[in-house]
Amino acid sequence: MNLQSYNDQDLVKVYITGNEDGLQELLRRHKSKIYTSIYLLVKDQYLAEDIFQDAFIKVINTLRSGRYNEEGKFLPWVMRIAHNLVIDYFRKEKRTPIITSSDGMDVFNMLHFYDESAEDRMLRDQTHKDLKAMIHLLPDEQKEVLLMRHYADLSFKEIADLTDVSINTALGRMRYALSNLRKMLKTKEMTYKG
C-alpha cells in the first residue's frame, strides 16, 4: 500500500482502522514543519523535541479515542496542539532572559541597585500575580501574541507566520492586549482607591 499518495484525512482513517503506517506517513510528511514552529518559539532543541513528542502523544490519544473531528485540517490541528503546549510551557516557566557578561556571569545576579525591603518584594510579587491573572483574562488570540512577543521574544513576523495571520493582525492583537491590560489596571487602581 503506497500511502504517499493519500491525503492527510485518508491517512488519519488508515491509522484509526489500526494501521500504524498511516501515522508514520503523517509524521514523515509534517514533522519538520511542526518541529520548526515549536523550535522557533522555544529556541532550544531538546525542549522543542519534548514538546513535539507531547503534541504527538495528544494527537495519538485523540485519534485513538475517536474524538478527532478536524475534517481535512490535520496539520493546522496539530500545529494548534503544539502551539498550546508551548504557551503552557511559557506560562509555567515565566522565562526571564539571561544576560551574561564577558566572563559568563549572569548580569542580573551581579546587579544590586538597592536592598529590596520585604514590603517592596511583597508588592512586586503581588503585581506579578495580578498581571498574570489579567493576562489570563485576555481573549486567546491577544494572550497568545502577548506571550509569544514578551516571553518567547518573537518578532511580529514570526508571530504572524506561526499563527497564520498577517503582521498587521498580529500587531492589532498586541495593541488590543495592551489596551485591555491598561483598562484592567485602571479598574484595579480605582478599586484600591475606592
Short mmCIF file of N, CA, C and O in Angstrom, two decimals, residues 27-163:
data_model
loop_
_atom_site.label_atom_id
_atom_site.label_comp_id
_atom_site.label_asym_id
_atom_site.label_seq_id
_atom_site.Cartn_x
_atom_site.Cartn_y
_atom_site.Cartn_z
N LEU A 27 3.53 11.70 10.11
CA LEU A 27 4.73 12.21 10.79
C LEU A 27 5.80 12.60 9.77
O LEU A 27 6.40 13.67 9.86
N ARG A 28 6.06 11.68 8.83
CA ARG A 28 7.09 11.94 7.82
C ARG A 28 6.77 13.21 7.05
O ARG A 28 7.63 14.05 6.79
N ARG A 29 5.49 13.38 6.74
CA ARG A 29 5.03 14.49 5.93
C ARG A 29 5.12 15.83 6.65
O ARG A 29 5.42 16.85 6.04
N HIS A 30 4.82 15.86 7.95
CA HIS A 30 4.65 17.13 8.65
C HIS A 30 5.65 17.42 9.77
O HIS A 30 5.63 18.51 10.34
N LYS A 31 6.50 16.45 10.10
CA LYS A 31 7.37 16.60 11.27
C LYS A 31 8.20 17.88 11.22
O LYS A 31 8.24 18.63 12.19
N SER A 32 8.85 18.14 10.09
CA SER A 32 9.78 19.28 10.07
C SER A 32 9.05 20.61 10.26
O SER A 32 9.52 21.49 10.96
N LYS A 33 7.86 20.73 9.67
CA LYS A 33 7.12 22.00 9.80
C LYS A 33 6.66 22.20 11.25
O LYS A 33 6.78 23.30 11.80
N ILE A 34 6.14 21.15 11.87
CA ILE A 34 5.66 21.24 13.25
C ILE A 34 6.83 21.49 14.19
O ILE A 34 6.78 22.38 15.04
N TYR A 35 7.90 20.68 14.03
CA TYR A 35 9.07 20.83 14.90
C TYR A 35 9.66 22.24 14.77
O TYR A 35 9.98 22.88 15.77
N THR A 36 9.79 22.72 13.55
CA THR A 36 10.38 24.05 13.32
C THR A 36 9.54 25.13 13.98
O THR A 36 10.07 26.06 14.59
N SER A 37 8.22 25.02 13.89
CA SER A 37 7.37 26.05 14.51
C SER A 37 7.55 26.04 16.02
O SER A 37 7.55 27.10 16.66
N ILE A 38 7.73 24.87 16.62
CA ILE A 38 7.97 24.79 18.07
C ILE A 38 9.35 25.37 18.39
O ILE A 38 9.50 26.17 19.31
N TYR A 39 10.35 24.96 17.61
CA TYR A 39 11.72 25.40 17.86
C TYR A 39 11.85 26.93 17.77
O TYR A 39 12.54 27.55 18.57
N LEU A 40 11.17 27.53 16.79
CA LEU A 40 11.23 28.99 16.65
C LEU A 40 10.71 29.68 17.90
O LEU A 40 11.16 30.78 18.24
N LEU A 41 9.78 29.05 18.60
CA LEU A 41 9.23 29.64 19.82
C LEU A 41 10.13 29.42 21.03
O LEU A 41 10.36 30.33 21.80
N VAL A 42 10.61 28.19 21.20
CA VAL A 42 11.35 27.88 22.44
C VAL A 42 12.85 28.05 22.30
O VAL A 42 13.55 28.16 23.31
N LYS A 43 13.36 28.04 21.07
CA LYS A 43 14.78 28.23 20.78
C LYS A 43 15.69 27.28 21.58
O LYS A 43 16.74 27.65 22.06
N ASP A 44 15.24 26.05 21.73
CA ASP A 44 16.01 25.03 22.45
C ASP A 44 15.65 23.68 21.83
O ASP A 44 14.50 23.26 21.87
N GLN A 45 16.66 23.01 21.27
CA GLN A 45 16.44 21.78 20.52
C GLN A 45 15.77 20.69 21.36
O GLN A 45 14.81 20.06 20.94
N TYR A 46 16.28 20.46 22.57
CA TYR A 46 15.75 19.37 23.41
C TYR A 46 14.33 19.66 23.88
O TYR A 46 13.48 18.79 23.89
N LEU A 47 14.11 20.92 24.25
CA LEU A 47 12.77 21.32 24.68
C LEU A 47 11.79 21.19 23.51
O LEU A 47 10.67 20.70 23.68
N ALA A 48 12.22 21.62 22.33
CA ALA A 48 11.36 21.52 21.14
C ALA A 48 11.01 20.06 20.86
O ALA A 48 9.87 19.74 20.54
N GLU A 49 12.01 19.16 21.02
CA GLU A 49 11.74 17.73 20.80
C GLU A 49 10.74 17.20 21.82
O GLU A 49 9.84 16.43 21.49
N ASP A 50 10.90 17.62 23.08
CA ASP A 50 9.96 17.18 24.14
C ASP A 50 8.54 17.64 23.83
O ASP A 50 7.59 16.87 23.93
N ILE A 51 8.41 18.91 23.46
CA ILE A 51 7.08 19.46 23.17
C ILE A 51 6.49 18.79 21.93
O ILE A 51 5.30 18.48 21.90
N PHE A 52 7.34 18.53 20.93
CA PHE A 52 6.88 17.84 19.72
C PHE A 52 6.32 16.46 20.09
O PHE A 52 5.23 16.08 19.65
N GLN A 53 7.06 15.73 20.94
CA GLN A 53 6.60 14.40 21.36
C GLN A 53 5.29 14.49 22.15
O GLN A 53 4.38 13.70 21.94
N ASP A 54 5.21 15.48 23.05
CA ASP A 54 3.97 15.67 23.82
C ASP A 54 2.79 15.95 22.89
O ASP A 54 1.69 15.45 23.10
N ALA A 55 3.05 16.76 21.86
CA ALA A 55 1.99 17.09 20.89
C ALA A 55 1.51 15.81 20.21
O ALA A 55 0.30 15.59 20.08
N PHE A 56 2.45 14.95 19.79
CA PHE A 56 2.02 13.74 19.09
C PHE A 56 1.39 12.71 20.02
O PHE A 56 0.52 11.94 19.59
N ILE A 57 1.75 12.73 21.28
CA ILE A 57 1.05 11.87 22.25
C ILE A 57 -0.41 12.30 22.34
O ILE A 57 -1.32 11.47 22.33
N LYS A 58 -0.63 13.64 22.38
CA LYS A 58 -2.01 14.15 22.40
C LYS A 58 -2.75 13.78 21.12
O LYS A 58 -3.93 13.42 21.16
N VAL A 59 -2.06 13.89 19.99
CA VAL A 59 -2.67 13.53 18.70
C VAL A 59 -3.09 12.07 18.71
O VAL A 59 -4.23 11.74 18.37
N ILE A 60 -2.17 11.19 19.12
CA ILE A 60 -2.45 9.75 19.15
C ILE A 60 -3.63 9.45 20.08
O ILE A 60 -4.55 8.73 19.72
N ASN A 61 -3.60 10.04 21.28
CA ASN A 61 -4.69 9.80 22.24
C ASN A 61 -6.03 10.27 21.70
O ASN A 61 -7.05 9.60 21.87
N THR A 62 -6.03 11.44 21.03
CA THR A 62 -7.27 11.96 20.47
C THR A 62 -7.77 11.06 19.34
O THR A 62 -8.97 10.75 19.27
N LEU A 63 -6.87 10.64 18.46
CA LEU A 63 -7.26 9.77 17.34
C LEU A 63 -7.79 8.43 17.85
O LEU A 63 -8.83 7.95 17.40
N ARG A 64 -7.08 7.84 18.82
CA ARG A 64 -7.48 6.52 19.34
C ARG A 64 -8.81 6.57 20.08
O ARG A 64 -9.54 5.59 20.08
N SER A 65 -9.08 7.71 20.73
CA SER A 65 -10.33 7.80 21.50
C SER A 65 -11.53 8.14 20.61
O SER A 65 -12.66 8.19 21.09
N GLY A 66 -11.26 8.41 19.33
CA GLY A 66 -12.35 8.71 18.40
C GLY A 66 -12.87 10.14 18.52
O GLY A 66 -13.94 10.46 18.03
N ARG A 67 -12.09 11.02 19.18
CA ARG A 67 -12.53 12.40 19.37
C ARG A 67 -12.04 13.34 18.27
O ARG A 67 -12.30 14.53 18.32
N TYR A 68 -11.33 12.84 17.30
CA TYR A 68 -10.81 13.70 16.22
C TYR A 68 -11.94 14.05 15.27
O TYR A 68 -12.64 13.18 14.77
N ASN A 69 -12.14 15.35 15.04
CA ASN A 69 -13.21 15.76 14.11
C ASN A 69 -12.80 16.94 13.25
O ASN A 69 -13.62 17.73 12.85
N GLU A 70 -11.51 17.06 12.98
CA GLU A 70 -11.00 18.19 12.18
C GLU A 70 -10.93 17.76 10.71
O GLU A 70 -9.85 17.63 10.15
N GLU A 71 -12.04 17.51 10.11
CA GLU A 71 -12.09 17.03 8.73
C GLU A 71 -11.17 17.82 7.80
O GLU A 71 -11.37 19.00 7.59
N GLY A 72 -10.16 17.14 7.27
CA GLY A 72 -9.29 17.76 6.27
C GLY A 72 -8.37 18.84 6.80
O GLY A 72 -7.75 19.56 6.03
N LYS A 73 -8.27 18.98 8.12
CA LYS A 73 -7.43 20.05 8.66
C LYS A 73 -6.42 19.48 9.66
O LYS A 73 -6.23 20.02 10.75
N PHE A 74 -5.79 18.37 9.31
CA PHE A 74 -4.88 17.69 10.23
C PHE A 74 -3.71 18.58 10.66
O PHE A 74 -3.48 18.76 11.86
N LEU A 75 -3.00 19.16 9.69
CA LEU A 75 -1.81 19.95 10.04
C LEU A 75 -2.15 21.17 10.91
O LEU A 75 -1.53 21.35 11.96
N PRO A 76 -3.15 22.00 10.55
CA PRO A 76 -3.48 23.13 11.44
C PRO A 76 -3.88 22.66 12.84
O PRO A 76 -3.56 23.31 13.83
N TRP A 77 -4.55 21.51 12.91
CA TRP A 77 -4.97 20.97 14.21
C TRP A 77 -3.75 20.61 15.06
O TRP A 77 -3.66 20.98 16.22
N VAL A 78 -2.79 19.91 14.47
CA VAL A 78 -1.58 19.52 15.20
C VAL A 78 -0.77 20.77 15.58
O VAL A 78 -0.25 20.86 16.70
N MET A 79 -0.70 21.73 14.66
CA MET A 79 0.03 22.98 14.95
C MET A 79 -0.61 23.69 16.14
O MET A 79 0.10 24.24 16.99
N ARG A 80 -1.93 23.68 16.22
CA ARG A 80 -2.63 24.32 17.33
C ARG A 80 -2.31 23.60 18.65
O ARG A 80 -2.08 24.24 19.67
N ILE A 81 -2.27 22.27 18.61
CA ILE A 81 -1.93 21.50 19.81
C ILE A 81 -0.51 21.86 20.25
O ILE A 81 -0.27 22.14 21.43
N ALA A 82 0.43 21.85 19.31
CA ALA A 82 1.83 22.16 19.63
C ALA A 82 1.95 23.57 20.19
O ALA A 82 2.65 23.82 21.19
N HIS A 83 1.25 24.48 19.56
CA HIS A 83 1.22 25.89 19.97
C HIS A 83 0.76 26.05 21.42
O HIS A 83 1.36 26.76 22.21
N ASN A 84 -0.35 25.35 21.73
CA ASN A 84 -0.89 25.43 23.09
C ASN A 84 0.07 24.86 24.11
O ASN A 84 0.21 25.39 25.22
N LEU A 85 0.78 23.80 23.73
CA LEU A 85 1.77 23.21 24.64
C LEU A 85 2.92 24.20 24.89
O LEU A 85 3.43 24.30 26.01
N VAL A 86 3.34 24.91 23.84
CA VAL A 86 4.40 25.92 24.00
C VAL A 86 3.93 27.03 24.93
O VAL A 86 4.65 27.44 25.85
N ILE A 87 2.72 27.50 24.73
CA ILE A 87 2.19 28.57 25.57
C ILE A 87 2.07 28.10 27.02
O ILE A 87 2.44 28.81 27.95
N ASP A 88 1.63 26.85 27.21
CA ASP A 88 1.56 26.29 28.57
C ASP A 88 2.95 26.27 29.20
O ASP A 88 3.12 26.59 30.37
N TYR A 89 3.95 25.89 28.39
CA TYR A 89 5.32 25.86 28.90
C TYR A 89 5.76 27.25 29.37
O TYR A 89 6.29 27.41 30.46
N PHE A 90 5.51 28.27 28.55
CA PHE A 90 5.92 29.63 28.92
C PHE A 90 5.16 30.13 30.14
O PHE A 90 5.72 30.83 30.97
N ARG A 91 3.90 29.73 30.25
CA ARG A 91 3.13 30.13 31.43
C ARG A 91 3.75 29.54 32.68
O ARG A 91 3.86 30.21 33.70
N LYS A 92 4.12 28.26 32.61
CA LYS A 92 4.70 27.59 33.78
C LYS A 92 6.07 28.14 34.13
O LYS A 92 6.41 28.34 35.28
N GLU A 93 6.87 28.37 33.11
CA GLU A 93 8.27 28.75 33.34
C GLU A 93 8.47 30.24 33.58
O GLU A 93 9.42 30.63 34.23
N LYS A 94 7.58 31.06 33.00
CA LYS A 94 7.74 32.52 33.03
C LYS A 94 9.22 32.86 32.87
O LYS A 94 9.88 33.38 33.75
N ARG A 95 9.72 32.50 31.71
CA ARG A 95 11.17 32.64 31.49
C ARG A 95 11.62 34.08 31.52
O ARG A 95 10.97 34.97 31.00
N THR A 96 12.76 34.30 32.14
CA THR A 96 13.39 35.62 32.10
C THR A 96 14.69 35.47 31.33
O THR A 96 15.38 34.45 31.48
N PRO A 97 15.03 36.43 30.51
CA PRO A 97 16.25 36.30 29.73
C PRO A 97 17.49 36.35 30.63
O PRO A 97 17.49 37.02 31.65
N ILE A 98 18.51 35.62 30.23
CA ILE A 98 19.77 35.66 30.97
C ILE A 98 20.75 36.46 30.14
O ILE A 98 20.98 36.15 28.97
N ILE A 99 21.29 37.50 30.74
CA ILE A 99 22.27 38.33 30.04
C ILE A 99 23.60 38.10 30.75
O ILE A 99 23.72 38.34 31.95
N THR A 100 24.57 37.62 30.01
CA THR A 100 25.84 37.29 30.65
C THR A 100 26.91 38.30 30.28
O THR A 100 26.91 38.88 29.19
N SER A 101 27.84 38.50 31.23
CA SER A 101 28.98 39.39 30.98
C SER A 101 30.03 38.59 30.22
O SER A 101 29.88 37.40 29.99
N SER A 102 31.13 39.25 29.85
CA SER A 102 32.16 38.59 29.05
C SER A 102 32.77 37.38 29.77
O SER A 102 33.25 36.46 29.13
N ASP A 103 32.73 37.37 31.11
CA ASP A 103 33.29 36.22 31.82
C ASP A 103 32.22 35.16 32.16
O ASP A 103 32.47 34.24 32.94
N GLY A 104 31.02 35.30 31.57
CA GLY A 104 29.99 34.28 31.72
C GLY A 104 29.10 34.42 32.94
O GLY A 104 28.29 33.54 33.21
N MET A 105 29.21 35.50 33.68
CA MET A 105 28.37 35.69 34.87
C MET A 105 27.03 36.28 34.45
O MET A 105 26.97 37.13 33.57
N ASP A 106 25.97 35.86 35.10
CA ASP A 106 24.64 36.41 34.85
C ASP A 106 24.61 37.84 35.41
O ASP A 106 24.77 38.05 36.60
N VAL A 107 24.40 38.81 34.51
CA VAL A 107 24.45 40.22 34.89
C VAL A 107 23.44 40.54 35.98
O VAL A 107 23.73 41.27 36.92
N PHE A 108 22.22 39.94 35.88
CA PHE A 108 21.19 40.27 36.87
C PHE A 108 21.55 39.78 38.26
O PHE A 108 21.12 40.34 39.25
N ASN A 109 22.36 38.73 38.35
CA ASN A 109 22.79 38.26 39.67
C ASN A 109 23.86 39.17 40.26
O ASN A 109 24.08 39.18 41.47
N MET A 110 24.56 39.93 39.41
CA MET A 110 25.63 40.80 39.90
C MET A 110 25.11 42.18 40.28
O MET A 110 25.73 42.88 41.07
N LEU A 111 23.98 42.57 39.70
CA LEU A 111 23.48 43.92 39.95
C LEU A 111 22.62 43.97 41.20
O LEU A 111 21.67 43.22 41.35
N HIS A 112 22.96 44.85 42.10
CA HIS A 112 22.12 45.11 43.27
C HIS A 112 21.98 46.61 43.38
O HIS A 112 22.85 47.28 43.91
N PHE A 113 20.90 47.15 42.79
CA PHE A 113 20.72 48.59 42.80
C PHE A 113 20.40 49.08 44.20
O PHE A 113 20.85 50.13 44.62
N TYR A 114 19.63 48.33 44.92
CA TYR A 114 19.29 48.69 46.29
C TYR A 114 18.80 47.43 46.99
O TYR A 114 18.44 46.45 46.35
N ASP A 115 18.84 47.45 48.27
CA ASP A 115 18.33 46.30 49.02
C ASP A 115 16.81 46.40 49.03
O ASP A 115 16.24 47.36 49.53
N GLU A 116 16.18 45.39 48.51
CA GLU A 116 14.73 45.38 48.43
C GLU A 116 14.17 45.01 49.80
O GLU A 116 14.55 44.01 50.40
N SER A 117 13.29 45.83 50.26
CA SER A 117 12.67 45.54 51.57
C SER A 117 11.63 44.44 51.39
O SER A 117 11.18 44.16 50.28
N ALA A 118 11.22 43.85 52.49
CA ALA A 118 10.19 42.80 52.45
C ALA A 118 8.91 43.36 51.84
O ALA A 118 8.23 42.69 51.06
N GLU A 119 8.60 44.61 52.18
CA GLU A 119 7.40 45.25 51.65
C GLU A 119 7.48 45.41 50.13
O GLU A 119 6.54 45.12 49.41
N ASP A 120 8.66 45.88 49.65
CA ASP A 120 8.86 46.04 48.20
C ASP A 120 8.72 44.69 47.49
O ASP A 120 8.11 44.59 46.43
N ARG A 121 9.32 43.66 48.09
CA ARG A 121 9.28 42.33 47.50
C ARG A 121 7.83 41.82 47.43
O ARG A 121 7.40 41.27 46.42
N MET A 122 7.06 42.02 48.49
CA MET A 122 5.66 41.59 48.52
C MET A 122 4.85 42.34 47.46
O MET A 122 4.03 41.75 46.75
N LEU A 123 5.11 43.64 47.34
CA LEU A 123 4.41 44.46 46.36
C LEU A 123 4.74 43.99 44.94
O LEU A 123 3.85 43.84 44.10
N ARG A 124 6.04 43.72 44.69
CA ARG A 124 6.46 43.24 43.37
C ARG A 124 5.80 41.89 43.07
O ARG A 124 5.27 41.67 41.99
N ASP A 125 5.83 40.97 44.04
CA ASP A 125 5.23 39.65 43.83
C ASP A 125 3.73 39.76 43.56
O ASP A 125 3.20 39.07 42.70
N GLN A 126 3.05 40.64 44.30
CA GLN A 126 1.61 40.82 44.11
C GLN A 126 1.32 41.39 42.73
O GLN A 126 0.38 40.98 42.05
N THR A 127 2.15 42.35 42.30
CA THR A 127 1.99 42.95 40.98
C THR A 127 2.14 41.88 39.90
O THR A 127 1.36 41.84 38.94
N HIS A 128 3.15 41.01 40.05
CA HIS A 128 3.34 39.92 39.08
C HIS A 128 2.13 39.00 39.05
O HIS A 128 1.67 38.60 37.98
N LYS A 129 1.60 38.66 40.22
CA LYS A 129 0.42 37.79 40.30
C LYS A 129 -0.78 38.46 39.63
O LYS A 129 -1.52 37.83 38.87
N ASP A 130 -0.98 39.76 39.93
CA ASP A 130 -2.09 40.50 39.35
C ASP A 130 -1.98 40.52 37.83
O ASP A 130 -2.96 40.31 37.12
N LEU A 131 -0.78 40.80 37.34
CA LEU A 131 -0.56 40.88 35.90
C LEU A 131 -0.82 39.52 35.24
O LEU A 131 -1.47 39.45 34.20
N LYS A 132 -0.32 38.45 35.85
CA LYS A 132 -0.56 37.10 35.31
C LYS A 132 -2.06 36.82 35.24
O LYS A 132 -2.55 36.29 34.26
N ALA A 133 -2.77 37.19 36.29
CA ALA A 133 -4.23 36.96 36.33
C ALA A 133 -4.92 37.76 35.22
O ALA A 133 -5.83 37.26 34.56
N MET A 134 -4.47 39.00 35.01
CA MET A 134 -5.07 39.84 33.98
C MET A 134 -4.77 39.28 32.58
O MET A 134 -5.66 39.28 31.72
N ILE A 135 -3.55 38.82 32.37
CA ILE A 135 -3.18 38.23 31.07
C ILE A 135 -4.07 37.03 30.81
O ILE A 135 -4.55 36.81 29.70
N HIS A 136 -4.32 36.25 31.85
CA HIS A 136 -5.16 35.05 31.73
C HIS A 136 -6.59 35.41 31.29
O HIS A 136 -7.26 34.61 30.63
N LEU A 137 -7.05 36.61 31.61
CA LEU A 137 -8.40 37.04 31.26
C LEU A 137 -8.53 37.53 29.81
O LEU A 137 -9.64 37.71 29.31
N LEU A 138 -7.41 37.78 29.16
CA LEU A 138 -7.44 38.28 27.78
C LEU A 138 -8.02 37.22 26.84
O LEU A 138 -7.88 36.02 27.10
N PRO A 139 -8.63 37.65 25.72
CA PRO A 139 -9.05 36.68 24.71
C PRO A 139 -7.83 35.89 24.22
O PRO A 139 -6.71 36.41 24.21
N ASP A 140 -8.04 34.63 23.82
CA ASP A 140 -6.94 33.74 23.46
C ASP A 140 -5.97 34.32 22.45
O ASP A 140 -4.76 34.21 22.60
N GLU A 141 -6.50 34.97 21.38
CA GLU A 141 -5.60 35.49 20.33
C GLU A 141 -4.68 36.57 20.89
O GLU A 141 -3.52 36.66 20.53
N GLN A 142 -5.22 37.43 21.77
CA GLN A 142 -4.41 38.50 22.36
C GLN A 142 -3.39 37.92 23.34
O GLN A 142 -2.23 38.33 23.35
N LYS A 143 -3.82 36.97 24.14
CA LYS A 143 -2.94 36.33 25.12
C LYS A 143 -1.77 35.66 24.38
O LYS A 143 -0.61 35.78 24.79
N GLU A 144 -2.09 34.97 23.30
CA GLU A 144 -1.09 34.24 22.53
C GLU A 144 -0.01 35.19 21.99
O GLU A 144 1.18 34.94 22.17
N VAL A 145 -0.43 36.29 21.37
CA VAL A 145 0.53 37.25 20.81
C VAL A 145 1.38 37.86 21.92
O VAL A 145 2.60 37.98 21.80
N LEU A 146 0.76 38.23 23.02
CA LEU A 146 1.47 38.83 24.15
C LEU A 146 2.54 37.87 24.70
O LEU A 146 3.69 38.26 24.90
N LEU A 147 2.16 36.61 24.90
CA LEU A 147 3.11 35.62 25.42
C LEU A 147 4.24 35.36 24.44
O LEU A 147 5.41 35.28 24.83
N MET A 148 3.90 35.25 23.15
CA MET A 148 4.95 34.99 22.15
C MET A 148 5.92 36.15 22.05
O MET A 148 7.11 35.96 21.86
N ARG A 149 5.39 37.36 22.14
CA ARG A 149 6.23 38.55 22.00
C ARG A 149 7.12 38.76 23.23
O ARG A 149 8.31 38.96 23.12
N HIS A 150 6.53 38.70 24.41
CA HIS A 150 7.29 39.05 25.61
C HIS A 150 8.00 37.89 26.27
O HIS A 150 9.06 38.09 26.85
N TYR A 151 7.44 36.68 26.19
CA TYR A 151 8.10 35.55 26.84
C TYR A 151 8.94 34.74 25.88
O TYR A 151 9.98 34.22 26.26
N ALA A 152 8.51 34.61 24.64
CA ALA A 152 9.30 33.85 23.66
C ALA A 152 10.19 34.78 22.85
O ALA A 152 11.02 34.32 22.09
N ASP A 153 9.99 36.09 23.00
CA ASP A 153 10.82 37.09 22.33
C ASP A 153 10.79 36.94 20.81
O ASP A 153 11.81 37.07 20.14
N LEU A 154 9.61 36.66 20.26
CA LEU A 154 9.48 36.51 18.81
C LEU A 154 9.17 37.85 18.16
O LEU A 154 8.54 38.71 18.77
N SER A 155 9.59 37.98 16.91
CA SER A 155 9.25 39.18 16.15
C SER A 155 7.78 39.06 15.72
O SER A 155 7.21 37.97 15.71
N PHE A 156 7.19 40.19 15.31
CA PHE A 156 5.80 40.13 14.85
C PHE A 156 5.70 39.32 13.56
O PHE A 156 4.68 38.69 13.30
N LYS A 157 6.75 39.30 12.75
CA LYS A 157 6.75 38.48 11.53
C LYS A 157 6.68 37.00 11.92
O LYS A 157 5.90 36.24 11.35
N GLU A 158 7.50 36.58 12.91
CA GLU A 158 7.47 35.18 13.35
C GLU A 158 6.10 34.82 13.94
O GLU A 158 5.56 33.76 13.67
N ILE A 159 5.55 35.74 14.73
CA ILE A 159 4.24 35.51 15.34
C ILE A 159 3.18 35.36 14.24
O ILE A 159 2.36 34.45 14.28
N ALA A 160 3.23 36.25 13.26
CA ALA A 160 2.27 36.20 12.15
C ALA A 160 2.37 34.86 11.41
O ALA A 160 1.36 34.22 11.12
N ASP A 161 3.61 34.43 11.14
CA ASP A 161 3.81 33.15 10.43
C ASP A 161 3.28 31.98 11.24
O ASP A 161 2.60 31.10 10.72
N LEU A 162 3.58 31.96 12.53
CA LEU A 162 3.18 30.83 13.37
C LEU A 162 1.68 30.77 13.63
O LEU A 162 1.11 29.70 13.76
N THR A 163 1.04 31.93 13.70
CA THR A 163 -0.39 31.94 13.97
C THR A 163 -1.21 32.03 12.68
O THR A 163 -2.43 32.07 12.72
#
